[in-house]
Amino acid sequence: MGFQPAKWPRKLRSTEWFGGTSRDHIYHRSWMKNQGLPGDLFDGRPVIGICNTWSELTPCNAHLRDLAERVKHGIYEAGGFPVEFPVFSTGESTLRPTAMMFRNLASMDVEEALRGTPVDGVVLLVGCDKTTPSLLMGAASVDLPAIVVTGGPMLNGWFQGERVGSGTHLWKFSEAVKAGEMTQEEFLEAEAAMSRSPGSCNTMGTASTMASMAEALGMALSGNAAIPAVDSRRRAMAQLSGRRIVQMVKDDLKPSDVLTREAFENAIRTNGAIGGSTNAVIHLLAIAGRVGLDLTLEDWDRCGRDIPTIVNLMPSGKYLMEEFFYAGGLPVVIKRLGEAGVLHKDALTVAGESMWDQVKNARNWNEDVILPVEQALTQQGGIAVLRGNLAPNGAVLKPSAASEHLLQHRGRAVVFEDIDDYKAKINDDALDIDETCVMVLKNCGPKGYPGMSEVGNMGLPPKVLKKGITDMVRISDSRMSGTAYGTVVLHTSPEAAAGGPLAVVRDGDMIVLDVPNRSLHLEISDEELKARLEAWAPSHHVPDSGYARLFHDHVQGADTGVDFDFLKGCRGSAVPKDSH
Ligand code: FES
């Protein structure tokens, strides 16, 4: 932890806008004063942006204006000048074709909004899946002091006397209706029971995972991730973070000081321990790319491989985020990693202290929620990175969400050329498929289905479900919701639409999945594979114009984070050309 705080007082970048008597300084101050701001706010104190992803179309973040007020309290208390501003809010449950398609766009919004305005530091108010990585990516590219405050998870859902988890039970109930085990009326009734308070998904889905990643990276105050959205301590956390960012600006503690290789390795191991979402792989690779750090899929496999999953939360386990908070939350998990000798204890956090200092006093209050290592859900909780002739650049699988008996499996491929082909065939009893087959879905990667859809856990055919079978091996170049489960190979790279080998799999080919040995193999000869690839031509839709075209032309593969080629790296906070 070699960070040395900067001297204070000193001149901040906001004084370029506000700190003088020229026409332009007067122009900048005068227009701001139309909001009724007293003159002494412009006296050189830290100007703190509150970058808010509040939106009524992002229901998981719909309560963030309230939290923004608490952040403001904290900023004022610490002698800062808060300015709240909106950025593109990528709502997972509403945005089409995928929220993921807009993650990079939102990150550009954040980056340019920070660089182009008189802010010295920023509080990133996030919640729903893509809002957390997009704001972290944008802030990392500007490298002004930044702290994450998440909106917190929803309270537990309850239906017919049982916990129901966001997403996880949507998939479960949907399969139960198809299998004839639940009525459509019950399914409709469950709708409101799943989402009974403000907040993000209450499972260890992508939102909770990314909140945990922000904390494990050191970019949020300790304990932030698990506090329910409606718990009064969430508001206190927002206020404390507002106070803290002012000191961070004075110290000049920037994302590049926190987002080190050690921080990413801590986050990868934490992801294994919480049984986190496979989406974290993509987002952490992208965030690392923005600080110029060469994080790879191998780092995921190497760091996560022997980490037991000790957090007993859906979709891998039985509880929800509310219980995780009551049990002590993420600090308990990170402390366990430290005790096991696999934590970079010295990694710096936004608190200005080491990660170990932040977590060393954490206590576990419920050993059924945060399990002893001997009772871990799986001893190999990390993300398995698979390679082979079917995924030369890698594919991922989440062992904690998979079925043990399918982790080594050889089966006949049943191929769906794209998601429409899948929808057209899957309910047809004439489809030649049984539970030993391997379902293969193509053209759902970053280019193939704009933004890489979360369809990797494609539902099983009804005729298999009716036998009581709940899992089959599924392979695609798509993603999977963090709330989902199954023996699902995802992110197969290169994707089919970019001419990866997945594109030339045919019905009847035999596929061998071997997770312990990290391989994914298509049983055809090298010559046959080469001949098929030479004869292949893309069949996916290429957008004519607009953002979708920009996305298609510049997006990189899942193996490097699905960022745009031109967005990698840190561009800093200097304004290239000041028009005033
Ligand atoms: Fe927003 Fe799950 S849909 S967090």
Coordinates of C-alpha atoms and ligand atoms in Angstrom, one line a residue:
M1 CA 0.0 0.0 0.0
G2 CA 2.4 2.7 -1.3
F3 CA -0.2 5.5 -1.6
Q4 CA 0.8 8.9 -0.2
P5 CA -2.0 11.4 0.2
A6 CA -1.5 14.7 -1.7
K7 CA -1.0 18.0 0.1
W8 CA -4.1 20.0 1.0
P9 CA -5.1 22.7 0.4
R10 CA -4.2 22.9 -3.3
K11 CA -5.9 24.1 -6.5
L12 CA -8.4 21.6 -7.9
R13 CA -9.5 21.2 -11.5
S14 CA -12.9 22.8 -10.7
T15 CA -11.2 26.1 -10.1
E16 CA -10.5 26.2 -13.9
W17 CA -14.3 26.8 -14.2
F18 CA -15.1 28.6 -11.0
G19 CA -11.9 30.1 -9.5
G20 CA -11.3 33.5 -11.0
T21 CA -12.7 36.8 -12.1
S22 CA -12.5 36.5 -15.9
R23 CA -15.6 36.6 -18.1
D24 CA -15.6 32.9 -18.4
H25 CA -15.3 32.3 -14.6
I26 CA -18.2 34.7 -14.1
Y27 CA -20.1 32.9 -16.9
H28 CA -19.7 29.5 -15.2
R29 CA -20.5 30.7 -11.7
S30 CA -23.4 32.9 -12.7
W31 CA -25.4 30.2 -14.5
M32 CA -24.8 27.8 -11.6
K33 CA -26.2 30.4 -9.3
N34 CA -29.6 30.3 -11.0
Q35 CA -30.1 27.3 -8.7
G36 CA -29.8 29.5 -5.6
L37 CA -26.3 28.5 -4.7
P38 CA -24.5 30.7 -2.2
G39 CA -21.2 32.3 -3.4
D40 CA -18.9 30.6 -0.9
L41 CA -19.6 27.2 -2.6
F42 CA -17.2 28.4 -5.3
D43 CA -14.3 29.1 -3.0
G44 CA -12.1 26.2 -4.2
R45 CA -13.7 23.5 -2.1
P46 CA -14.0 20.0 -3.7
V47 CA -16.8 19.8 -6.3
I48 CA -18.3 16.4 -6.1
G49 CA -20.4 14.9 -8.9
I50 CA -23.1 12.5 -7.9
C51 CA -23.5 10.4 -11.0
N52 CA -27.0 9.0 -10.7
T53 CA -28.5 6.1 -12.7
W54 CA -31.9 6.8 -11.2
S55 CA -34.7 6.0 -13.6
E56 CA -38.2 4.8 -13.4
L57 CA -37.4 2.6 -16.3
T58 CA -34.7 1.0 -14.3
P59 CA -36.9 -0.2 -11.4
C60 CA -33.9 -1.5 -9.5
N61 CA -32.5 2.0 -9.3
A62 CA -35.8 3.9 -8.9
H63 CA -35.0 4.8 -5.3
L64 CA -31.6 6.4 -6.0
R65 CA -32.8 10.0 -5.8
D66 CA -33.4 9.5 -2.1
L67 CA -30.0 8.1 -1.7
A68 CA -28.5 10.9 -3.6
E69 CA -29.9 13.3 -1.0
R70 CA -28.1 11.4 1.7
V71 CA -24.9 11.5 -0.3
K72 CA -25.3 15.3 -0.6
H73 CA -25.7 15.5 3.2
G74 CA -22.4 13.8 3.6
I75 CA -20.6 15.9 1.0
Y76 CA -21.8 19.1 2.6
E77 CA -20.8 17.9 6.1
A78 CA -17.3 17.3 4.9
G79 CA -17.1 20.7 3.3
G80 CA -17.7 19.7 -0.4
F81 CA -20.0 21.1 -3.0
P82 CA -22.3 18.4 -4.4
V83 CA -23.7 18.4 -7.9
E84 CA -26.0 15.6 -9.0
F85 CA -26.3 14.7 -12.6
P86 CA -28.0 11.9 -14.6
V87 CA -26.4 9.4 -16.9
F88 CA -27.8 6.7 -19.1
S89 CA -29.4 4.1 -16.9
T90 CA -29.3 0.6 -18.3
G91 CA -32.2 -1.2 -16.8
E92 CA -31.8 -5.0 -17.2
S93 CA -35.5 -5.8 -17.0
T94 CA -36.8 -3.3 -19.5
L95 CA -34.1 -2.3 -22.0
R96 CA -34.1 -4.0 -25.5
P97 CA -32.4 -5.7 -27.2
T98 CA -30.2 -6.1 -24.2
A99 CA -29.0 -3.8 -21.4
M100 CA -25.5 -5.1 -22.2
M101 CA -25.6 -3.5 -25.6
F102 CA -25.7 -0.2 -23.8
R103 CA -23.1 -0.8 -21.1
N104 CA -20.3 0.7 -23.3
L105 CA -22.5 3.6 -24.4
A106 CA -23.3 4.4 -20.7
S107 CA -19.6 4.2 -19.9
M108 CA -19.0 6.8 -22.6
D109 CA -21.7 9.0 -21.2
V110 CA -20.1 8.8 -17.7
E111 CA -16.6 9.4 -19.1
E112 CA -17.4 12.4 -21.1
A113 CA -19.8 13.9 -18.4
L114 CA -16.9 13.7 -15.8
R115 CA -14.2 15.0 -18.1
G116 CA -16.3 17.8 -19.5
T117 CA -17.7 19.3 -16.3
P118 CA -16.2 21.0 -13.2
V119 CA -16.1 18.0 -10.9
D120 CA -13.1 17.0 -8.8
G121 CA -14.4 13.6 -7.7
V122 CA -17.5 11.5 -8.1
V123 CA -19.9 9.3 -6.2
L124 CA -21.2 6.5 -8.5
L125 CA -24.8 5.7 -7.7
V126 CA -25.6 2.3 -9.2
G127 CA -27.6 -0.8 -8.7
C128 CA -29.0 -2.8 -11.6
D129 CA -26.6 -5.2 -13.4
K130 CA -25.0 -3.0 -16.0
T131 CA -25.1 0.3 -14.2
T132 CA -22.3 -0.8 -11.9
P133 CA -19.7 -1.8 -14.5
S134 CA -20.7 1.0 -16.9
L135 CA -20.0 3.7 -14.3
L136 CA -16.9 2.0 -13.0
M137 CA -15.6 1.8 -16.6
G138 CA -16.3 5.4 -17.3
A139 CA -14.8 6.6 -14.1
A140 CA -11.7 4.4 -14.5
S141 CA -11.1 6.0 -18.0
V142 CA -11.1 9.5 -16.4
D143 CA -9.4 8.6 -13.2
L144 CA -10.8 11.2 -10.9
P145 CA -11.4 10.1 -7.3
A146 CA -14.5 7.9 -7.3
I147 CA -16.5 5.9 -4.8
V148 CA -19.3 3.4 -5.5
V149 CA -22.6 3.5 -3.6
T150 CA -25.0 0.7 -4.7
G151 CA -28.8 1.0 -4.2
G152 CA -28.9 -2.3 -2.3
P153 CA -31.0 -5.5 -2.9
M154 CA -34.7 -5.9 -2.6
L155 CA -36.1 -7.6 0.5
N156 CA -36.7 -11.4 0.3
G157 CA -39.5 -12.4 -1.9
W158 CA -42.0 -14.9 -0.4
F159 CA -44.6 -17.0 -2.2
Q160 CA -46.7 -19.9 -0.9
G161 CA -44.6 -19.9 2.3
E162 CA -41.2 -20.1 0.5
R163 CA -38.5 -17.7 -0.3
V164 CA -38.6 -16.6 -3.9
G165 CA -35.5 -15.1 -5.5
S166 CA -35.4 -12.5 -8.2
G167 CA -34.9 -14.2 -11.6
T168 CA -34.0 -17.6 -10.1
H169 CA -37.7 -18.3 -9.4
L170 CA -38.8 -16.7 -12.6
W171 CA -36.8 -19.4 -14.5
K172 CA -37.9 -22.1 -12.0
F173 CA -41.6 -21.3 -12.2
S174 CA -41.5 -20.9 -16.0
E175 CA -40.1 -24.4 -16.3
A176 CA -42.6 -25.7 -13.7
V177 CA -45.5 -24.4 -15.8
K178 CA -44.1 -26.1 -18.9
A179 CA -43.7 -29.3 -16.9
G180 CA -47.3 -29.1 -15.7
E181 CA -46.2 -28.7 -12.1
M182 CA -47.6 -25.1 -11.6
T183 CA -50.6 -23.4 -13.0
Q184 CA -50.4 -20.2 -15.1
E185 CA -52.6 -18.5 -12.4
E186 CA -50.1 -19.3 -9.7
F187 CA -47.3 -18.0 -11.9
L188 CA -49.1 -14.7 -12.3
E189 CA -49.8 -14.5 -8.6
A190 CA -46.0 -15.0 -7.9
E191 CA -45.3 -11.9 -10.0
A192 CA -45.7 -9.4 -7.2
A193 CA -44.4 -11.7 -4.5
M194 CA -41.0 -11.7 -6.2
S195 CA -40.4 -8.0 -6.0
R196 CA -41.8 -6.6 -2.8
S197 CA -39.6 -3.6 -2.1
P198 CA -37.3 -1.1 -3.9
G199 CA -33.9 -2.4 -4.8
S200 CA -32.0 -4.7 -7.1
C201 CA -32.3 -8.5 -7.5
N202 CA -32.1 -10.2 -4.1
T203 CA -30.3 -13.3 -5.4
M204 CA -26.6 -13.5 -5.9
G205 CA -27.3 -12.4 -9.5
T206 CA -25.3 -10.0 -11.5
A207 CA -26.3 -6.9 -9.5
S208 CA -25.4 -8.4 -6.2
T209 CA -22.3 -9.8 -7.7
M210 CA -21.2 -6.5 -9.1
A211 CA -22.0 -4.7 -5.9
S212 CA -19.7 -7.3 -4.2
M213 CA -17.1 -6.9 -6.9
A214 CA -17.1 -3.1 -6.3
E215 CA -16.5 -3.7 -2.6
A216 CA -13.9 -6.5 -3.1
L217 CA -12.0 -4.2 -5.6
G218 CA -11.9 -1.6 -2.8
M219 CA -14.1 0.8 -4.7
A220 CA -16.9 1.0 -2.2
L221 CA -16.9 1.3 1.6
S222 CA -16.7 -2.0 3.5
G223 CA -20.2 -3.5 4.0
N224 CA -21.8 -1.6 1.2
A225 CA -22.8 -4.6 -1.0
A226 CA -25.4 -6.4 1.1
I227 CA -27.4 -3.7 2.9
P228 CA -31.0 -4.0 1.7
A229 CA -32.2 -1.0 -0.2
V230 CA -34.9 -0.2 2.4
D231 CA -32.7 -0.7 5.5
S232 CA -31.9 2.6 7.1
R233 CA -28.3 1.7 7.2
R234 CA -28.3 2.0 3.4
R235 CA -28.9 5.7 3.8
A236 CA -26.2 6.0 6.4
M237 CA -23.8 4.2 4.0
A238 CA -24.7 6.8 1.3
Q239 CA -24.0 9.6 3.7
L240 CA -20.7 8.2 4.9
S241 CA -19.6 7.7 1.3
G242 CA -20.5 11.4 0.6
R243 CA -18.2 12.4 3.5
R244 CA -15.5 10.1 2.3
I245 CA -15.3 11.3 -1.3
V246 CA -14.5 14.8 -0.1
Q247 CA -11.4 13.5 1.7
M248 CA -10.5 11.3 -1.3
V249 CA -10.4 14.4 -3.4
K250 CA -8.2 16.2 -0.9
D251 CA -5.9 13.2 -0.8
D252 CA -6.1 12.7 -4.6
L253 CA -6.9 9.0 -4.1
K254 CA -7.9 7.9 -7.6
P255 CA -9.3 4.7 -9.2
S256 CA -5.8 3.9 -10.6
D257 CA -4.5 3.8 -7.0
V258 CA -7.2 1.2 -6.0
L259 CA -7.7 -0.8 -9.2
T260 CA -4.5 -2.7 -9.2
R261 CA -3.8 -6.3 -10.2
E262 CA -4.0 -7.2 -6.5
A263 CA -7.5 -5.7 -6.3
F264 CA -8.7 -7.6 -9.3
E265 CA -7.3 -10.9 -7.9
N266 CA -9.1 -10.2 -4.6
A267 CA -12.3 -9.6 -6.6
I268 CA -11.9 -12.8 -8.6
R269 CA -11.4 -14.9 -5.5
T270 CA -14.3 -13.1 -3.8
N271 CA -16.5 -14.0 -6.8
G272 CA -15.6 -17.7 -6.3
A273 CA -16.5 -17.5 -2.6
I274 CA -19.9 -15.9 -3.2
G275 CA -20.8 -18.1 -6.2
G276 CA -21.0 -14.9 -8.2
S277 CA -22.3 -14.3 -11.7
T278 CA -20.5 -15.3 -14.9
N279 CA -21.2 -11.7 -16.1
A280 CA -18.5 -10.6 -13.6
V281 CA -15.9 -12.2 -15.8
I282 CA -16.8 -9.8 -18.7
H283 CA -17.2 -6.7 -16.6
L284 CA -14.0 -7.1 -14.6
L285 CA -12.0 -7.7 -17.8
A286 CA -13.5 -4.5 -19.3
I287 CA -12.9 -2.4 -16.1
A288 CA -9.3 -3.7 -16.0
G289 CA -8.9 -2.7 -19.7
R290 CA -9.9 0.8 -18.8
V291 CA -7.0 1.2 -16.3
G292 CA -4.6 -0.5 -18.8
L293 CA -4.3 -3.7 -16.8
D294 CA -3.9 -6.9 -18.8
L295 CA -6.4 -9.1 -16.9
T296 CA -7.1 -12.4 -18.7
L297 CA -9.4 -15.4 -18.6
E298 CA -6.4 -17.3 -17.3
D299 CA -6.4 -15.0 -14.3
W300 CA -10.0 -16.0 -13.6
D301 CA -9.2 -19.7 -13.8
R302 CA -5.9 -19.4 -11.8
C303 CA -7.3 -17.3 -9.0
G304 CA -10.7 -18.7 -8.7
R305 CA -10.0 -22.4 -9.2
D306 CA -9.7 -23.6 -5.6
I307 CA -11.9 -21.1 -3.9
P308 CA -14.8 -22.8 -2.1
T309 CA -18.3 -21.2 -2.5
I310 CA -19.3 -20.4 1.1
V311 CA -22.1 -18.0 0.5
N312 CA -25.4 -20.1 0.6
L313 CA -27.4 -17.8 -1.7
M314 CA -29.6 -18.5 -4.7
P315 CA -29.1 -19.4 -7.5
S316 CA -26.4 -21.7 -6.2
G317 CA -27.7 -22.0 -2.6
K318 CA -30.9 -21.4 -0.6
Y319 CA -30.9 -17.9 1.0
L320 CA -31.1 -14.3 -0.3
M321 CA -29.2 -11.0 0.1
E322 CA -31.3 -10.0 3.1
E323 CA -30.0 -13.0 5.1
F324 CA -26.5 -12.4 3.8
F325 CA -26.6 -8.9 5.3
Y326 CA -27.8 -10.2 8.6
A327 CA -25.1 -12.8 8.6
G328 CA -22.4 -10.1 8.3
G329 CA -22.2 -9.6 4.6
L330 CA -19.2 -9.5 2.3
P331 CA -16.6 -8.4 4.9
V332 CA -17.0 -11.8 6.5
V333 CA -16.3 -13.5 3.2
I334 CA -13.2 -11.3 2.4
K335 CA -11.9 -11.9 5.9
R336 CA -12.2 -15.7 5.3
L337 CA -10.1 -15.3 2.1
G338 CA -7.5 -13.4 4.3
E339 CA -7.5 -16.2 6.9
A340 CA -7.0 -18.7 4.1
G341 CA -4.0 -16.8 2.8
V342 CA -5.5 -16.0 -0.6
L343 CA -6.2 -12.3 -0.1
H344 CA -3.9 -9.4 -1.0
K345 CA -4.4 -7.9 2.4
D346 CA -2.5 -4.7 1.6
A347 CA -4.7 -3.8 -1.3
L348 CA -5.8 -0.1 -0.9
T349 CA -9.5 0.7 -0.6
V350 CA -11.4 4.0 -1.1
A351 CA -11.5 4.2 2.7
G352 CA -7.8 5.0 2.5
E353 CA -7.0 1.8 4.5
S354 CA -6.0 -1.6 3.4
M355 CA -8.6 -4.3 2.6
W356 CA -7.5 -6.2 5.7
D357 CA -8.0 -3.3 8.0
Q358 CA -11.5 -3.0 6.5
V359 CA -12.5 -6.6 7.2
K360 CA -10.4 -8.0 10.0
N361 CA -13.1 -7.4 12.7
A362 CA -16.0 -8.9 10.7
R363 CA -18.0 -11.6 12.4
N364 CA -20.2 -14.3 11.0
W365 CA -23.6 -14.4 12.6
N366 CA -25.1 -17.2 10.7
E367 CA -23.1 -20.2 9.6
D368 CA -26.0 -21.6 7.5
V369 CA -25.8 -18.5 5.3
I370 CA -22.0 -18.0 5.3
L371 CA -20.9 -21.6 5.5
P372 CA -17.8 -23.2 7.1
V373 CA -15.4 -24.3 4.4
E374 CA -16.1 -27.9 5.1
Q375 CA -19.7 -27.4 4.2
A376 CA -19.0 -25.2 1.1
L377 CA -21.5 -25.5 -1.7
T378 CA -18.6 -26.5 -3.9
Q379 CA -14.9 -26.7 -3.2
Q380 CA -14.2 -25.3 -6.7
G381 CA -16.3 -22.2 -6.7
G382 CA -14.4 -20.1 -9.2
I383 CA -15.4 -19.7 -12.8
A384 CA -14.1 -22.6 -14.9
V385 CA -12.4 -21.4 -18.1
L386 CA -12.7 -24.0 -20.8
R387 CA -10.6 -24.3 -24.0
G388 CA -10.6 -26.7 -26.9
N389 CA -11.3 -26.7 -30.6
L390 CA -14.8 -25.5 -29.9
A391 CA -13.6 -22.5 -27.9
P392 CA -10.0 -21.5 -28.9
N393 CA -10.2 -18.2 -27.1
G394 CA -12.1 -19.7 -24.1
A395 CA -15.5 -20.3 -22.7
V396 CA -16.8 -20.2 -19.2
L397 CA -18.9 -22.3 -16.9
K398 CA -20.0 -21.7 -13.3
P399 CA -19.5 -25.0 -11.5
S400 CA -21.5 -24.0 -8.4
A401 CA -24.6 -23.6 -10.6
A402 CA -24.0 -26.8 -12.6
S403 CA -25.0 -30.4 -12.0
E404 CA -22.1 -32.5 -10.7
H405 CA -23.0 -35.5 -13.0
L406 CA -22.8 -33.4 -16.1
L407 CA -19.4 -31.8 -15.5
Q408 CA -17.9 -34.6 -17.6
H409 CA -20.2 -35.4 -20.4
R410 CA -20.2 -36.6 -24.0
G411 CA -23.3 -36.0 -26.0
R412 CA -24.9 -35.5 -29.4
A413 CA -25.3 -31.9 -30.5
V414 CA -28.7 -30.5 -31.2
V415 CA -28.1 -27.2 -32.9
F416 CA -30.1 -24.0 -32.9
E417 CA -28.8 -21.6 -35.5
D418 CA -30.0 -18.6 -33.5
I419 CA -32.5 -17.7 -30.8
D420 CA -35.5 -17.7 -33.3
D421 CA -34.6 -21.1 -34.5
Y422 CA -34.5 -22.3 -30.8
K423 CA -37.9 -20.8 -30.1
A424 CA -39.4 -22.4 -33.3
K425 CA -38.1 -25.9 -32.4
I426 CA -37.9 -26.3 -28.7
N427 CA -41.5 -27.0 -27.9
D428 CA -41.9 -29.4 -30.8
D429 CA -42.2 -33.0 -29.6
A430 CA -40.8 -34.1 -32.9
L431 CA -37.5 -32.6 -32.1
D432 CA -34.9 -35.3 -31.9
I433 CA -33.5 -34.7 -28.4
D434 CA -33.2 -36.4 -25.1
E435 CA -31.4 -35.5 -21.8
T436 CA -28.1 -37.0 -23.0
C437 CA -27.9 -34.5 -25.9
V438 CA -25.9 -31.2 -25.8
M439 CA -27.9 -28.2 -26.8
V440 CA -25.9 -25.8 -29.0
L441 CA -27.1 -22.2 -29.6
K442 CA -25.3 -20.0 -32.1
N443 CA -25.3 -16.3 -33.0
C444 CA -26.0 -14.9 -29.6
G445 CA -22.6 -13.4 -28.9
P446 CA -21.7 -9.7 -28.8
K447 CA -22.0 -9.2 -32.6
G448 CA -24.5 -12.0 -33.3
Y449 CA -27.3 -10.8 -31.0
P450 CA -26.6 -7.1 -30.3
G451 CA -25.0 -7.0 -26.9
M452 CA -24.8 -10.7 -26.2
S453 CA -28.1 -11.8 -24.8
E454 CA -28.7 -13.7 -21.6
V455 CA -30.2 -16.8 -23.2
G456 CA -27.4 -19.3 -22.4
N457 CA -29.6 -21.1 -19.9
M458 CA -32.1 -21.8 -22.6
G459 CA -35.0 -23.8 -21.3
L460 CA -35.1 -27.5 -21.8
P461 CA -37.5 -29.1 -24.2
P462 CA -40.9 -29.9 -22.5
K463 CA -40.6 -33.6 -23.4
V464 CA -37.4 -33.8 -21.3
L465 CA -38.8 -31.7 -18.5
K466 CA -41.8 -33.9 -18.2
K467 CA -39.5 -36.8 -17.4
G468 CA -38.4 -34.9 -14.3
I469 CA -35.1 -33.9 -15.8
T470 CA -34.0 -30.4 -14.8
D471 CA -30.6 -30.0 -16.4
M472 CA -28.8 -30.7 -19.6
V473 CA -25.5 -29.5 -21.1
R474 CA -26.0 -26.3 -23.0
I475 CA -23.3 -24.4 -25.0
S476 CA -23.6 -21.0 -26.6
D477 CA -21.7 -17.7 -27.3
S478 CA -24.3 -15.9 -25.2
R479 CA -24.3 -14.9 -21.5
M480 CA -26.5 -16.1 -18.7
S481 CA -28.4 -14.1 -16.1
G482 CA -26.5 -14.2 -12.8
T483 CA -29.8 -15.5 -11.3
A484 CA -29.8 -18.6 -13.5
Y485 CA -28.3 -22.0 -13.0
G486 CA -27.5 -25.2 -15.0
T487 CA -24.6 -26.9 -16.7
V488 CA -24.3 -24.1 -19.1
V489 CA -21.2 -23.3 -21.2
L490 CA -21.2 -19.6 -22.0
H491 CA -19.1 -16.8 -23.8
T492 CA -17.7 -19.3 -26.3
S493 CA -15.0 -17.4 -28.1
P494 CA -14.7 -16.4 -30.9
E495 CA -18.4 -16.2 -31.2
A496 CA -20.3 -17.8 -34.1
A497 CA -21.0 -14.4 -35.8
A498 CA -17.3 -13.7 -35.9
G499 CA -16.5 -17.1 -37.5
G500 CA -15.6 -19.1 -34.3
P501 CA -15.8 -22.9 -34.5
L502 CA -19.2 -22.8 -32.8
A503 CA -20.6 -21.5 -36.1
V504 CA -19.9 -24.8 -37.8
V505 CA -21.2 -27.3 -35.3
R506 CA -23.9 -29.6 -36.9
D507 CA -26.7 -31.7 -35.6
G508 CA -25.3 -35.1 -34.7
D509 CA -21.7 -34.0 -34.0
M510 CA -20.4 -35.4 -30.7
I511 CA -19.2 -32.9 -28.1
V512 CA -17.1 -33.6 -25.0
L513 CA -17.3 -31.3 -22.0
D514 CA -14.7 -32.0 -19.4
V515 CA -14.8 -29.3 -16.7
P516 CA -12.2 -30.8 -14.3
N517 CA -9.8 -30.8 -17.2
R518 CA -11.1 -27.5 -18.5
S519 CA -11.8 -28.7 -22.0
L520 CA -14.5 -28.3 -24.6
H521 CA -14.1 -30.5 -27.7
L522 CA -15.9 -31.0 -30.9
E523 CA -15.2 -34.6 -32.1
I524 CA -14.4 -33.9 -35.7
S525 CA -11.0 -34.0 -37.3
D526 CA -8.9 -30.9 -37.7
E527 CA -9.2 -31.2 -41.5
E528 CA -13.0 -31.4 -41.3
L529 CA -13.1 -28.4 -38.9
K530 CA -10.9 -26.4 -41.2
A531 CA -13.0 -27.3 -44.3
R532 CA -16.2 -26.3 -42.5
L533 CA -14.7 -23.0 -41.4
E534 CA -13.5 -22.2 -44.9
A535 CA -17.0 -22.8 -46.3
W536 CA -18.7 -20.7 -43.5
A537 CA -20.3 -17.3 -44.2
P538 CA -21.9 -15.1 -41.6
S539 CA -25.7 -15.3 -41.4
H540 CA -26.4 -12.8 -38.5
H541 CA -28.1 -9.5 -39.1
V542 CA -25.7 -6.5 -39.4
P543 CA -27.3 -3.2 -38.4
D544 CA -27.2 -0.6 -41.1
S545 CA -26.6 2.5 -39.0
G546 CA -26.8 4.1 -35.6
Y547 CA -25.4 3.0 -32.3
A548 CA -26.1 -0.7 -33.1
R549 CA -23.8 -0.4 -36.1
L550 CA -21.1 1.2 -34.1
F551 CA -21.5 -1.5 -31.5
H552 CA -21.3 -4.3 -34.1
D553 CA -18.2 -2.8 -35.8
H554 CA -16.2 -2.1 -32.7
V555 CA -17.2 -4.6 -30.0
Q556 CA -14.5 -7.0 -28.9
G557 CA -15.0 -10.6 -27.9
A558 CA -16.2 -12.0 -24.6
D559 CA -12.7 -13.2 -23.8
T560 CA -11.5 -9.6 -23.4
G561 CA -14.6 -8.0 -21.9
V562 CA -16.9 -6.9 -24.8
D563 CA -15.6 -3.4 -24.7
F564 CA -15.1 -1.3 -27.8
D565 CA -11.6 -1.3 -29.3
F566 CA -11.4 2.5 -29.1
L567 CA -12.4 2.7 -25.4
K568 CA -9.6 0.7 -23.9
G569 CA -7.3 2.5 -21.6
C570 CA -7.3 5.6 -19.3
R571 CA -7.7 8.9 -21.1
G572 CA -7.5 11.0 -17.9
S573 CA -9.4 14.1 -16.9
A574 CA -7.8 16.8 -18.9
V575 CA -10.2 18.5 -21.4
P576 CA -8.7 18.1 -24.8
K577 CA -9.8 21.5 -26.1
D578 CA -11.6 24.1 -24.0
S579 CA -14.2 26.0 -26.0
H580 CA -14.4 28.9 -23.5
Ligands
FES1 FE1 -32.0 -5.0 -12.1 FE2 -31.8 -7.7 -11.5 S1 -33.0 -6.7 -13.1 S2 -30.8 -6.0 -10.6

